[in-house]
Amino acid sequence: MALWRLAPRTNTMWWCVEGKDPWQPPHDRVFGFVVRAADEEAARWLAHGAAGEENGAVHGVSPWLDGSYSTCEPIRDEGTAEVLLVNFRHSPW
């Protein structure tokens, strides 16, 4: 099995548009995953099952299952040491 990195697509016209962006407002939502799965489909379903309120936030869409809302890339074993995922959200309070 491979590791997969999933993240929201931020290069779209709906990004940060209230009512069109599943990650708005930016609380009680997951903004990234690293999962172990056999393939991309299985990785997306695992992320979907562990998601927050981004699931269904826009017309019942699951952004983790829909490639137009999120990326899902395999993480290769080769390469230099690196931080793979930091998902920090500043509190508005």
XYZ file of C-alpha atoms in Angstrom:
93
model
C 0.000 0.000 0.000
C 1.067 3.558 -0.649
C 0.784 6.833 1.203
C -1.453 9.443 -0.406
C -1.550 13.193 0.246
C -4.955 14.865 -0.194
C -5.483 18.624 -0.171
C -8.071 21.179 -1.327
C -7.587 22.676 -4.775
C -6.875 26.362 -4.251
C -6.411 27.298 -7.906
C -10.103 27.430 -8.795
C -12.552 30.297 -9.161
C -14.697 29.103 -6.237
C -11.827 29.094 -3.702
C -12.788 31.308 -0.710
C -16.219 32.112 -2.185
C -18.899 31.654 0.457
C -21.511 29.135 -0.698
C -19.240 27.663 -3.401
C -16.166 26.685 -1.382
C -16.619 23.584 0.814
C -13.921 24.931 3.158
C -15.770 28.156 4.005
C -16.185 29.114 6.744
C -12.740 27.737 7.673
C -13.649 25.992 10.924
C -14.805 22.460 11.756
C -13.316 21.324 8.448
C -10.354 19.179 7.453
C -7.830 20.809 5.107
C -5.581 17.862 4.364
C -4.922 14.178 4.840
C -2.097 11.713 4.508
C -3.580 8.228 4.274
C -2.337 4.725 3.489
C -4.404 3.013 0.810
C -4.095 0.625 -2.119
C -5.094 3.220 -4.735
C -6.435 6.739 -5.236
C -10.083 5.703 -5.014
C -9.542 3.973 -1.670
C -7.538 6.980 -0.406
C -10.356 9.359 -1.341
C -12.971 7.181 0.408
C -10.861 7.047 3.584
C -10.554 10.850 3.552
C -14.285 11.192 2.899
C -15.041 9.025 5.931
C -12.797 11.083 8.225
C -13.851 14.508 6.917
C -15.477 17.370 8.769
C -18.239 19.746 7.765
C -16.738 20.283 4.314
C -18.637 17.135 3.283
C -21.943 18.302 1.860
C -21.216 22.000 2.424
C -21.797 22.763 -1.260
C -24.885 21.143 -2.790
C -24.220 17.777 -1.142
C -20.774 17.416 -2.757
C -18.043 15.432 -1.020
C -14.937 17.417 -1.925
C -12.637 14.521 -1.034
C -14.323 12.219 -3.575
C -14.502 14.878 -6.317
C -11.201 15.589 -8.075
C -12.350 19.052 -9.104
C -12.321 20.055 -5.402
C -9.264 18.174 -4.112
C -5.972 16.663 -5.165
C -4.871 13.133 -4.322
C -1.208 12.412 -4.997
C 0.912 9.403 -4.119
C 3.852 10.107 -1.833
C 6.974 8.492 -3.196
C 9.506 6.707 -1.000
C 12.479 8.384 -2.657
C 13.540 11.964 -2.065
C 14.987 14.083 0.679
C 13.673 14.456 4.209
C 10.735 16.848 4.291
C 7.635 17.823 6.212
C 4.781 16.220 4.286
C 1.768 17.964 5.783
C 1.285 20.887 8.123
C -2.327 21.897 8.537
C -2.345 24.948 10.809
C -5.372 27.230 11.081
C -5.156 30.412 13.100
C -8.019 31.059 15.465
C -10.057 34.168 14.578
C -10.452 34.902 18.287
